[in-house]
CSV table of C-alpha atoms and ligand atoms in Angstrom, one decimal:
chain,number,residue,atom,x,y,z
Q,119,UNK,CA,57.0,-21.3,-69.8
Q,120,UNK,CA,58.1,-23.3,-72.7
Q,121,UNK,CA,59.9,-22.0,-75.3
Q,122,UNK,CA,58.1,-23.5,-78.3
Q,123,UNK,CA,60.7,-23.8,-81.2
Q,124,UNK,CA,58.9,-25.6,-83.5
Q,125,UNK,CA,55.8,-23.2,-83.7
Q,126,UNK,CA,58.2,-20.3,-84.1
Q,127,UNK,CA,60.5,-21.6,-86.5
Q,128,UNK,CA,57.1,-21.9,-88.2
Q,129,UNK,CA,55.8,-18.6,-88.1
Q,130,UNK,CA,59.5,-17.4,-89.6
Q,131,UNK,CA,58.8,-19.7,-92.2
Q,132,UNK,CA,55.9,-18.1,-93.4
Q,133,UNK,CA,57.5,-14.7,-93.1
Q,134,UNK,CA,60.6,-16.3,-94.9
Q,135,UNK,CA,58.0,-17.4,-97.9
Q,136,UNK,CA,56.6,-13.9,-98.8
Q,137,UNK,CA,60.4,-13.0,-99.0
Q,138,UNK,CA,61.2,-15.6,-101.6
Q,139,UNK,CA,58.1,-14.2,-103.4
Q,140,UNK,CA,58.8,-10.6,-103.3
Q,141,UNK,CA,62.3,-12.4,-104.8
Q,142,UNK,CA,60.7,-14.0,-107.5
Q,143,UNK,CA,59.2,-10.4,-108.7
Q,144,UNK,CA,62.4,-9.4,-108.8
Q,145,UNK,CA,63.8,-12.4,-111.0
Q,146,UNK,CA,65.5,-14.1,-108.4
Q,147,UNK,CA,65.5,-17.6,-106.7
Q,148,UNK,CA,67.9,-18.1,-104.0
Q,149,UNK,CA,69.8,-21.0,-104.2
Q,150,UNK,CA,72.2,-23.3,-101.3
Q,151,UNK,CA,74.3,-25.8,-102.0
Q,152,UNK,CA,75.2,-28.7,-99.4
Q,153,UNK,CA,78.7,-30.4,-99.7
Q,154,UNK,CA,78.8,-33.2,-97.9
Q,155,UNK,CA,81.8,-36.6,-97.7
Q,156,UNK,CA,80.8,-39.8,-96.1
Q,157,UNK,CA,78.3,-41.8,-95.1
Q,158,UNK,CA,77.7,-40.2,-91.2
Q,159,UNK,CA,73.8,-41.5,-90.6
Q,160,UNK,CA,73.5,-38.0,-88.9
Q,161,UNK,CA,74.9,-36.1,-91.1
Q,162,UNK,CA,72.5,-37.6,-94.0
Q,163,UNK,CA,69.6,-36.6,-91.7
Q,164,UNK,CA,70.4,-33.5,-90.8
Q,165,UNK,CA,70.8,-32.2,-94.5
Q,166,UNK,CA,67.9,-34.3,-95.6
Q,167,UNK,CA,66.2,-31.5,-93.4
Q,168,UNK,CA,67.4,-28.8,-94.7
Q,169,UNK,CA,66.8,-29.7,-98.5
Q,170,UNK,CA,63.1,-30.2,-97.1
Q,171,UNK,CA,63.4,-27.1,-95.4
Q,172,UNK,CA,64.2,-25.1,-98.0
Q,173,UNK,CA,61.4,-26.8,-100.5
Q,174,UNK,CA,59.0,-25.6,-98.0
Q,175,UNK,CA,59.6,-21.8,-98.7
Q,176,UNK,CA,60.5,-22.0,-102.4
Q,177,UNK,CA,64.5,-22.0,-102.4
Q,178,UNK,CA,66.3,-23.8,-104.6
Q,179,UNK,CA,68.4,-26.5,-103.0
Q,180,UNK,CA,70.9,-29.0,-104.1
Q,181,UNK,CA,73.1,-31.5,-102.4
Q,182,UNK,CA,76.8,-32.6,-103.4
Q,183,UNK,CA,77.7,-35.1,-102.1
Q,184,UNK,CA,81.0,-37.3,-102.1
Q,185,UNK,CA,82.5,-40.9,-100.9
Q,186,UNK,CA,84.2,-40.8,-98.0
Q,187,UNK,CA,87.8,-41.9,-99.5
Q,188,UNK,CA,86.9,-38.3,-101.8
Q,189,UNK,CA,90.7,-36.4,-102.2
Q,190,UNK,CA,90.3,-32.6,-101.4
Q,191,UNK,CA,91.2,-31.6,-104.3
Q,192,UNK,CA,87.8,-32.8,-105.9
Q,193,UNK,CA,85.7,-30.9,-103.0
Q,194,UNK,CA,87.7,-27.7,-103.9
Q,195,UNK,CA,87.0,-27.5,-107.0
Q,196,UNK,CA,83.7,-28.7,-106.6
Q,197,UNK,CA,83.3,-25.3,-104.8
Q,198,UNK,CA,85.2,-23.3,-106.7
Q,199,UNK,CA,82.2,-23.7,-109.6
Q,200,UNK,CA,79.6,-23.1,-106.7
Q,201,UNK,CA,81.2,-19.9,-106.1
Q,202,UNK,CA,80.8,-19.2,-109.4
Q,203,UNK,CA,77.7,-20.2,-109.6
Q,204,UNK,CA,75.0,-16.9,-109.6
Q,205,UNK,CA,71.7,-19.5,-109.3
Q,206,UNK,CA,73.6,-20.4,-105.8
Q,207,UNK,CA,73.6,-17.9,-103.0
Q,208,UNK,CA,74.7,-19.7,-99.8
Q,209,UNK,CA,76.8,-23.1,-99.5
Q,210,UNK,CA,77.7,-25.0,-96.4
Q,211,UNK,CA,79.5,-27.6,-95.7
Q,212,UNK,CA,78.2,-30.4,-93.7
Q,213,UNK,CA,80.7,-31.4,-91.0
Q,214,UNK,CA,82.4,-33.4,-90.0
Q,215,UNK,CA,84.5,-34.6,-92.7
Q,216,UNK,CA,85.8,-37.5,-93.3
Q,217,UNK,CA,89.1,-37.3,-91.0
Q,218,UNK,CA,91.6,-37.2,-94.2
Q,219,UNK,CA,90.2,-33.6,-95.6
Q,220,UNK,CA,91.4,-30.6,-94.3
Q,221,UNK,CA,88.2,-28.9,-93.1
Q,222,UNK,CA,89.3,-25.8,-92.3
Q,223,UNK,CA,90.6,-25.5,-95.6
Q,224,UNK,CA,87.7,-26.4,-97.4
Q,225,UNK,CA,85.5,-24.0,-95.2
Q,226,UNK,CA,88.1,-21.2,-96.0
Q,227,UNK,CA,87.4,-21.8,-100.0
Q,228,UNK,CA,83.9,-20.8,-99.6
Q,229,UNK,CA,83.5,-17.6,-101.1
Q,230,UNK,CA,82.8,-15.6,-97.9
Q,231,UNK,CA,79.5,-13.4,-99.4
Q,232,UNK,CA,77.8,-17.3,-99.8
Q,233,UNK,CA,79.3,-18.3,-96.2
Q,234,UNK,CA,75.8,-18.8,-94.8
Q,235,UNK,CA,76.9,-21.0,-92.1
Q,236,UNK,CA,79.7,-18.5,-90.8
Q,237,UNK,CA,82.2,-20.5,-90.6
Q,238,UNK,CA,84.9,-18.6,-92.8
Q,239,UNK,CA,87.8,-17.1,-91.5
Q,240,UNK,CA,86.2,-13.3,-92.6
Q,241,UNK,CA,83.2,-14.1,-91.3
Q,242,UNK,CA,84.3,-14.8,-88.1
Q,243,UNK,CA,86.5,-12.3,-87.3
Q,244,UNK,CA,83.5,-9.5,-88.6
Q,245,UNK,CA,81.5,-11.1,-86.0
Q,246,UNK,CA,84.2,-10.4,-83.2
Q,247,UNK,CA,84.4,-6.9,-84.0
Q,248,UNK,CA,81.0,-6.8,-83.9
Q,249,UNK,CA,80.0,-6.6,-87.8
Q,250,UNK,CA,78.0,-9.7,-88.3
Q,251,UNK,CA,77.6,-10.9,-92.0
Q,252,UNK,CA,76.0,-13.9,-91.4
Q,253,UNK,CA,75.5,-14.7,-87.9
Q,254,UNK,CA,76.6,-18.5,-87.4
Q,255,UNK,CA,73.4,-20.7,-87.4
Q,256,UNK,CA,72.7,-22.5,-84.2
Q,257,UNK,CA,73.9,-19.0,-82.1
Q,258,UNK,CA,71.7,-17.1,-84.3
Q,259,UNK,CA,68.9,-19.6,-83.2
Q,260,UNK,CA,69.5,-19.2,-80.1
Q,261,UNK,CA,69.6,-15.8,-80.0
Q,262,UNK,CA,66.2,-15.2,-82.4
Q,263,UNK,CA,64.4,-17.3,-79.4
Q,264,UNK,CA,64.9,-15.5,-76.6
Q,265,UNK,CA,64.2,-12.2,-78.7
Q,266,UNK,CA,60.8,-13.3,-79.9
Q,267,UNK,CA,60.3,-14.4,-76.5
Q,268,UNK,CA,60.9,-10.9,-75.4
Q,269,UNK,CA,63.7,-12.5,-73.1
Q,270,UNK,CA,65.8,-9.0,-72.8
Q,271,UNK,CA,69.8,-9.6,-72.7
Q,272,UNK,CA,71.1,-6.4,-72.2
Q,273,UNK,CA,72.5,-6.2,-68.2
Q,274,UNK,CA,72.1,-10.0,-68.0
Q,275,UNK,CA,73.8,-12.1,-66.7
Q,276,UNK,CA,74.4,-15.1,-69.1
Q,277,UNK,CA,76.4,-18.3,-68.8
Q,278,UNK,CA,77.1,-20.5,-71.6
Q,279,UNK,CA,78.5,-23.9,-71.3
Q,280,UNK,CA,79.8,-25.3,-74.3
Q,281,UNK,CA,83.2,-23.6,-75.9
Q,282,UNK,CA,82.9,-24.8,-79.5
Q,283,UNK,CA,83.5,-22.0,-82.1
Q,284,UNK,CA,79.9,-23.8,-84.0
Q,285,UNK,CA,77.9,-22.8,-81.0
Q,286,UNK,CA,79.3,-21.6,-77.4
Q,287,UNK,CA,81.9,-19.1,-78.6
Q,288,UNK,CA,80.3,-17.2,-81.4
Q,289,UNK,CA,76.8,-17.1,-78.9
Q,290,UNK,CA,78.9,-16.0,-76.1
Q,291,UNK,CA,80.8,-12.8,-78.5
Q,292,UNK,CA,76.8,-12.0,-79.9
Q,293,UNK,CA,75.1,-11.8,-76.5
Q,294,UNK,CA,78.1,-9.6,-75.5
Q,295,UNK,CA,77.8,-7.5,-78.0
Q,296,UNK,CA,73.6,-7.3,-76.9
Q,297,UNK,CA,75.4,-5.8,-73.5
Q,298,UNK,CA,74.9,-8.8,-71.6
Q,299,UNK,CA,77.7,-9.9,-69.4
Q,300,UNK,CA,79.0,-13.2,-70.8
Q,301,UNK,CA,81.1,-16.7,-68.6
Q,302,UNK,CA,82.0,-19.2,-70.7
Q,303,UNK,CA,82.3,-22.6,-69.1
Q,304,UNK,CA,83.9,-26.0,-70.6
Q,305,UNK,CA,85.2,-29.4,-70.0
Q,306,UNK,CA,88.0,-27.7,-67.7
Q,307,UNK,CA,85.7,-25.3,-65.6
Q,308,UNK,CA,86.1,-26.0,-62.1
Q,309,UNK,CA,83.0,-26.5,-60.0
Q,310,UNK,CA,80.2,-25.6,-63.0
Q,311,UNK,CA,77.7,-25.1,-60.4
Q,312,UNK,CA,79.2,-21.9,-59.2
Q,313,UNK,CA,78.7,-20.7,-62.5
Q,314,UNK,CA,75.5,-21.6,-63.4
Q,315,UNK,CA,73.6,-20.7,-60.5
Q,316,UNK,CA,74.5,-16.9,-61.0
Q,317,UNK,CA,73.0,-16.7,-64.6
Q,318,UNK,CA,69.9,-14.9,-65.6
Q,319,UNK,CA,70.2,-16.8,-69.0
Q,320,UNK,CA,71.6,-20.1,-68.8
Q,321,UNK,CA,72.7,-21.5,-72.1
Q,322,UNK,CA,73.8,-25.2,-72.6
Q,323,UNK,CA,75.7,-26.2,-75.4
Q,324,UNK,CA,78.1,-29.2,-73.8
Q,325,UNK,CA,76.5,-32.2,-75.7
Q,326,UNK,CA,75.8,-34.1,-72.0
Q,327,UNK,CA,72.6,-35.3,-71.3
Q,328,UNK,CA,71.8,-34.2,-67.5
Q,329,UNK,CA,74.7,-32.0,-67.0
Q,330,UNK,CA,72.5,-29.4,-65.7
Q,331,UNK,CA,70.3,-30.4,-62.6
Q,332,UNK,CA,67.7,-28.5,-60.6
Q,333,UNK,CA,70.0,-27.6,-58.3
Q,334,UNK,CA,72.6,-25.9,-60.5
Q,335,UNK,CA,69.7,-23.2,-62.0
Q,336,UNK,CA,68.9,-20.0,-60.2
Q,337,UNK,CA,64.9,-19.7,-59.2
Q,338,UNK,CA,63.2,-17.7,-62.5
Q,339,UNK,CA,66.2,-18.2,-64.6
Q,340,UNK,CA,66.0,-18.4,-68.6
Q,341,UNK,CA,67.3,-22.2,-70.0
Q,342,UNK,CA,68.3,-23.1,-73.5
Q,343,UNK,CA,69.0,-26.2,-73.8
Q,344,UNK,CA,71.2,-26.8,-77.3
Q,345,UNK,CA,72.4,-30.2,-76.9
Q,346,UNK,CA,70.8,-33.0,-78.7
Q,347,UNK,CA,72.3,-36.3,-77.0
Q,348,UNK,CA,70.6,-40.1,-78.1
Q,349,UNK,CA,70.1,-42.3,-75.4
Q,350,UNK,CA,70.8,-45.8,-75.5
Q,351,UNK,CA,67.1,-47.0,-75.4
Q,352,UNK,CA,66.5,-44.2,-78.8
Q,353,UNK,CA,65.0,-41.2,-77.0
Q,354,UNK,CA,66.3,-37.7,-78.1
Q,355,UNK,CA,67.3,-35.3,-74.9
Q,356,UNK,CA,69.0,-32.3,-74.3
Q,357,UNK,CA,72.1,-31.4,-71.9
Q,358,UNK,CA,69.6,-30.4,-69.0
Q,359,UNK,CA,67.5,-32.2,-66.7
Q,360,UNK,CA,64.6,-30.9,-68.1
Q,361,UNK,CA,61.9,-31.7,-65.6
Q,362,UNK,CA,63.6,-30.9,-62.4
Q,363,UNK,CA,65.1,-27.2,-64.3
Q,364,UNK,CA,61.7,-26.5,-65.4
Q,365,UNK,CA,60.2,-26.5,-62.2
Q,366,UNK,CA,62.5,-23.5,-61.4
Q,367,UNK,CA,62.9,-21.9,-64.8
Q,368,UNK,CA,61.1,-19.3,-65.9
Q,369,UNK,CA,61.6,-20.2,-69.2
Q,370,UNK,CA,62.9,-23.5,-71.0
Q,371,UNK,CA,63.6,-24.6,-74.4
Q,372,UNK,CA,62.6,-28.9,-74.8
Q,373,UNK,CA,64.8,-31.1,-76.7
Q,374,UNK,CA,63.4,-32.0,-79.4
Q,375,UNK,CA,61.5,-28.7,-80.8
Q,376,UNK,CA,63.7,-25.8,-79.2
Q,377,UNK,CA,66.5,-25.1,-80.6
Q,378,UNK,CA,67.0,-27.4,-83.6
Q,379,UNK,CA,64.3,-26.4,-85.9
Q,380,UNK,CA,65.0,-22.8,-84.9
Q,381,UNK,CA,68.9,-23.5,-86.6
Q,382,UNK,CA,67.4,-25.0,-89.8
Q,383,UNK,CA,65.1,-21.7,-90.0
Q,384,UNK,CA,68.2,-19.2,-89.5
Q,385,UNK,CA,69.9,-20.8,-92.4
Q,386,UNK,CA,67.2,-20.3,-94.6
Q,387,UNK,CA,67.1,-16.9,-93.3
Q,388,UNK,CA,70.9,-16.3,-94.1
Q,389,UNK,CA,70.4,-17.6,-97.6
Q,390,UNK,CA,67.9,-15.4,-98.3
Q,391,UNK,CA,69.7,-12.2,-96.8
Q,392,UNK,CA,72.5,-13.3,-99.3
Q,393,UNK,CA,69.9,-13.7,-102.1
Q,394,UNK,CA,68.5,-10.0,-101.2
Q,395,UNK,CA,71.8,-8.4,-101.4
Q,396,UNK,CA,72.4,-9.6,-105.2
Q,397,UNK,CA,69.1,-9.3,-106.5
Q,398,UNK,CA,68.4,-6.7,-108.9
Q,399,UNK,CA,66.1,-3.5,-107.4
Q,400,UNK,CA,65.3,-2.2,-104.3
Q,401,UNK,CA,66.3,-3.9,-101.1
Q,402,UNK,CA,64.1,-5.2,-99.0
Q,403,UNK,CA,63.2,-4.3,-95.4
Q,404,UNK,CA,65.5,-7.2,-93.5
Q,405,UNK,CA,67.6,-8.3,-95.9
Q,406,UNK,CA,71.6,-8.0,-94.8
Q,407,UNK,CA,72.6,-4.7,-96.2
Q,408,UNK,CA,75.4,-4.5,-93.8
Q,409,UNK,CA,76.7,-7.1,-96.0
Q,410,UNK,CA,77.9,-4.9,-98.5
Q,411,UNK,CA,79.4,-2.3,-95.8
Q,412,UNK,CA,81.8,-5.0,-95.9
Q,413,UNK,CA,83.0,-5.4,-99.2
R,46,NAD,P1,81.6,-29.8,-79.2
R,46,NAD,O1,81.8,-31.2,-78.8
R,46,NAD,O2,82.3,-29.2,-80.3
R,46,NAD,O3,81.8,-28.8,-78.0
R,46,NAD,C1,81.3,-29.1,-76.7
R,46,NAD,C2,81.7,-28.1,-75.7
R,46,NAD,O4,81.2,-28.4,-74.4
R,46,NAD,C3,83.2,-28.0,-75.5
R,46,NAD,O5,83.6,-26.6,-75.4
R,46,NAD,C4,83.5,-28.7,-74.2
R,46,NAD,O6,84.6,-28.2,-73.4
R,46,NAD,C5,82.2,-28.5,-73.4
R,46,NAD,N1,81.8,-29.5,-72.5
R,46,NAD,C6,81.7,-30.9,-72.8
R,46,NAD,N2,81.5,-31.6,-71.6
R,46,NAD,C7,81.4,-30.6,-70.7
R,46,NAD,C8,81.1,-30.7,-69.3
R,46,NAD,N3,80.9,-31.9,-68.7
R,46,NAD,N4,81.1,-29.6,-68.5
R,46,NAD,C9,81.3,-28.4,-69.1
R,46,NAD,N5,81.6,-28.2,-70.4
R,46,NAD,C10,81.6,-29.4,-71.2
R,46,NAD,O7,80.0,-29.7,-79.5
R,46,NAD,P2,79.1,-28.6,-80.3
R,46,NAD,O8,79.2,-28.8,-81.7
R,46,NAD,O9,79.3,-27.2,-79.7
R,46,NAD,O10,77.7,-29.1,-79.8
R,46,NAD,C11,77.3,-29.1,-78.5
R,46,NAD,C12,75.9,-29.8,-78.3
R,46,NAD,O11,75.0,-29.1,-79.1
R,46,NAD,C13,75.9,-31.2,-79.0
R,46,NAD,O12,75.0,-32.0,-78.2
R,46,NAD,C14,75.3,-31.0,-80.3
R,46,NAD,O13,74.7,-32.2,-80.8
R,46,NAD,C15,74.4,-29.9,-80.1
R,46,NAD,N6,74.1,-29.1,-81.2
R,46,NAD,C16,72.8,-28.8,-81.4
R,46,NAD,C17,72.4,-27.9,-82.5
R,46,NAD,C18,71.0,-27.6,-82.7
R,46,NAD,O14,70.6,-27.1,-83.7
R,46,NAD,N7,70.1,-27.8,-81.7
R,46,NAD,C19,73.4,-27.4,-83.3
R,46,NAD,C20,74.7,-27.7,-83.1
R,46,NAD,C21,75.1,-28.5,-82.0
């Protein structure tokens, strides 16, 4: 079977719009902010997405955006005043950075309530202990798909490949914490294969095209396939041979329309959540309310 991204990044959409409504009632419009240095093509894409994204549900979006030869000093207090600022409820900041800024210090001036990429240092240590604020986007993708594809975890075994603390380490900590039992592979793993062929739930997140062959997945395993990798003739493919894995998967996510519009979705859903918490009134069924356990 193939895990359709697309259609249920869609459906969550929808869901995602009567939540912005049911805002509205209460006075609120959630707002993210996009930082961004530099003129990466990809970079300009991928937030070019998410400002449609978020038009398409009714959030408030802006995007600021700076030269690449920017000094620090400007980005920090650039969000400094989106901290401030209460018509803003999540910012992220689109990486990478042009090499001369200090990234991790730029991610660690995000007020951590608005950290909806989860990326600060707070946010990340609450998810290793297991007390999520807002789940890092691309895991959380990857971990709404196999739920909605009522792909149970628990007792599973699960192998991710990819060590990254964006995607593979953060997945690897939230499927634990769902009971699964977790390998983590990377560029130094010895012999991949002998790792891969044991998992239930194969997760790839290396950024390889073809890394994964038939021959490497176990008969009826689950595949999610994270990387996105250009080719040099322009087509758009994953790290797994997807037609020779599909013919022994039992399920498989395609590259594109798996994972990716699945990540864009979560961040709107982590904006909201952070939206929910402020707003005024009663709190909505789903929206974080573990966030302010934390406070
Ligand atoms: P990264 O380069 O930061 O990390 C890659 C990880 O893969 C590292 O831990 C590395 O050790 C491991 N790796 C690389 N080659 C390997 C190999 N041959 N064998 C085993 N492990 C290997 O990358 P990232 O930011 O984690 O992204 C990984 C991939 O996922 C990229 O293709 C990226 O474009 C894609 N991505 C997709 C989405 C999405 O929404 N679909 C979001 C983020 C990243």
């Amino acid at each position: 079977m193939i895990i359709d991204g697309k259609e249920m990044a869609a459906r969550l959409r929808a869901e995602y719009k009567l939540r912005v409504e049911a805002l509205a009632g209460r006075g609120v419009r959630p707002g993210l902010a996009v930082v961004m240095a530099g003129d990466n093509p990809a970079s300009k894409v991928y937030v070019a997405n998410k400002i449609k994204a978020c038009g398409q549900i009714g959030l408030h979006s802006e995007v600021h955006e700076f030269p690449s030869d920017v000094v620090s000093k400007a980005v920090l207090a650039r969000i400094r005043r989106l901290n401030a600022d209460p018509a803003i409820h999540g910012i992220i900041v689109q990486l990478p950075l042009p090499a001369h800024l200090d990234a991790r210090r730029i991610l660690e001036s995000i007020e951590w309530k608005k950290d909806v990429d989860g990326f600060h240092h707070y946010n990340v240590g609450a998810l290793v202990i297991g007390n999520t604020v807002f789940p890092p986007c691309t895991p959380y993708a990857v971990q709404t798909l196999l739920a909605h594809s009522g792909i149970p975890v628990e007792g599973r075994n699960v192998v991710v490949v990819g060590a990254s603390n964006v995607v593979g380490k953060p997945l690897a900590l939230m499927l634990l914490a769902e009971g699964a039992t977790v390998a983590i592979c990377h560029i130094k793993t010895r012999d991949l294969a002998q790792f891969t062929i044991l998992a239930d739930i194969l997760v790839v997140a290396a950024g390889k095209p073809n890394l994964i062959t038939g021959p490497m997945v176990r008969t009826g395993a689950v595949v999610i396939d994270v990387g996105i990798n250009r080719l040099p003739d322009g087509r758009l493919v994953g790290d797994v041979d997807f037609e020779a894995v599909r013919a022994k998967a039992s399920h498989i996510t395609p590259v594109p329309g798996g994972v990716g519009p699945m990540t864009v979705t979560m961040l709107l859903g982590n904006t909201l959540s952070a939206a929910e918490r402020d707003a005024p009134g009663e709190a909505l069924a789903g929206a974080v309310a573990r966030i302010g356990e934390n406070d």
